[in-house]
């Protein structure tokens, strides 16, 4: 499960970096849409899985502002 989430997260991160993917769809790609996730909750979950992706999280916050 964790491996699958990490893989989807990596693909998602690369797409956002290339500007191919709007941030709104990030939570649906990274985690199954059982319930809507706020961006903060998504960031918490992703950083929980692997803290070395904080560069992606800071990228998200920059694009948000």
Short mmCIF file of C-alpha atoms in Angstrom, two decimals:
data_model
loop_
_atom_site.label_atom_id
_atom_site.label_comp_id
_atom_site.label_asym_id
_atom_site.label_seq_id
_atom_site.Cartn_x
_atom_site.Cartn_y
_atom_site.Cartn_z
CA UNK A 1 0.00 0.00 0.00
CA UNK A 2 2.67 2.49 1.03
CA UNK A 3 4.77 1.62 -2.04
CA UNK A 4 1.77 2.21 -4.31
CA UNK A 5 1.05 5.58 -2.71
CA UNK A 6 4.69 6.60 -3.06
CA UNK A 7 4.72 5.65 -6.73
CA UNK A 8 1.52 7.59 -7.45
CA UNK A 9 2.89 10.48 -5.42
CA UNK A 10 6.09 10.52 -7.47
CA UNK A 11 4.18 10.52 -10.76
CA UNK A 12 1.92 13.23 -9.46
CA UNK A 13 4.84 15.33 -8.19
CA UNK A 14 6.56 15.15 -11.57
CA UNK A 15 3.38 16.17 -13.38
CA UNK A 16 2.87 19.17 -11.10
CA UNK A 17 6.50 20.21 -11.57
CA UNK A 18 6.05 20.11 -15.34
CA UNK A 19 2.84 22.09 -15.01
CA UNK A 20 0.76 19.33 -16.56
CA UNK A 21 -1.51 18.77 -13.62
CA UNK A 22 -3.68 21.26 -11.75
CA UNK A 23 -3.31 21.03 -7.98
CA UNK A 24 -7.03 20.36 -7.53
CA UNK A 25 -6.63 16.90 -9.00
CA UNK A 26 -3.55 16.01 -6.93
CA UNK A 27 -5.46 14.57 -4.00
CA UNK A 28 -7.51 12.30 -6.27
CA UNK A 29 -4.41 10.91 -7.92
CA UNK A 30 -2.30 10.39 -4.82
CA UNK A 31 -4.99 8.90 -2.62
CA UNK A 32 -8.19 7.15 -3.59
CA UNK A 33 -11.11 9.60 -3.39
CA UNK A 34 -12.84 8.03 -0.40
CA UNK A 35 -13.45 11.51 0.95
CA UNK A 36 -12.31 14.93 -0.19
CA UNK A 37 -8.95 16.00 1.22
CA UNK A 38 -7.93 19.51 1.98
CA UNK A 39 -4.51 20.46 0.66
CA UNK A 40 -3.14 20.69 4.19
CA UNK A 41 -4.35 17.20 5.01
CA UNK A 42 -2.85 15.95 1.75
CA UNK A 43 0.47 17.59 2.60
CA UNK A 44 0.42 16.03 6.05
CA UNK A 45 -0.26 12.56 4.63
CA UNK A 46 2.42 12.85 1.99
CA UNK A 47 5.06 14.18 4.36
CA UNK A 48 4.14 11.36 6.74
CA UNK A 49 4.96 8.78 4.05
CA UNK A 50 8.35 10.20 3.24
CA UNK A 51 9.84 13.37 4.64
CA UNK A 52 12.39 13.77 1.83
CA UNK A 53 9.61 15.10 -0.42
CA UNK A 54 9.40 18.38 1.48
CA UNK A 55 10.73 20.14 -1.61
CA UNK A 56 7.49 19.14 -3.35
CA UNK A 57 5.44 20.38 -0.42
CA UNK A 58 7.15 23.77 -0.53
CA UNK A 59 6.51 23.84 -4.28
CA UNK A 60 2.81 23.27 -3.57
CA UNK A 61 2.69 26.15 -1.09
CA UNK A 62 4.44 28.49 -3.52
CA UNK A 63 1.98 27.69 -6.32
CA UNK A 64 -0.92 28.21 -3.94
CA UNK A 65 -0.03 31.77 -2.95
#
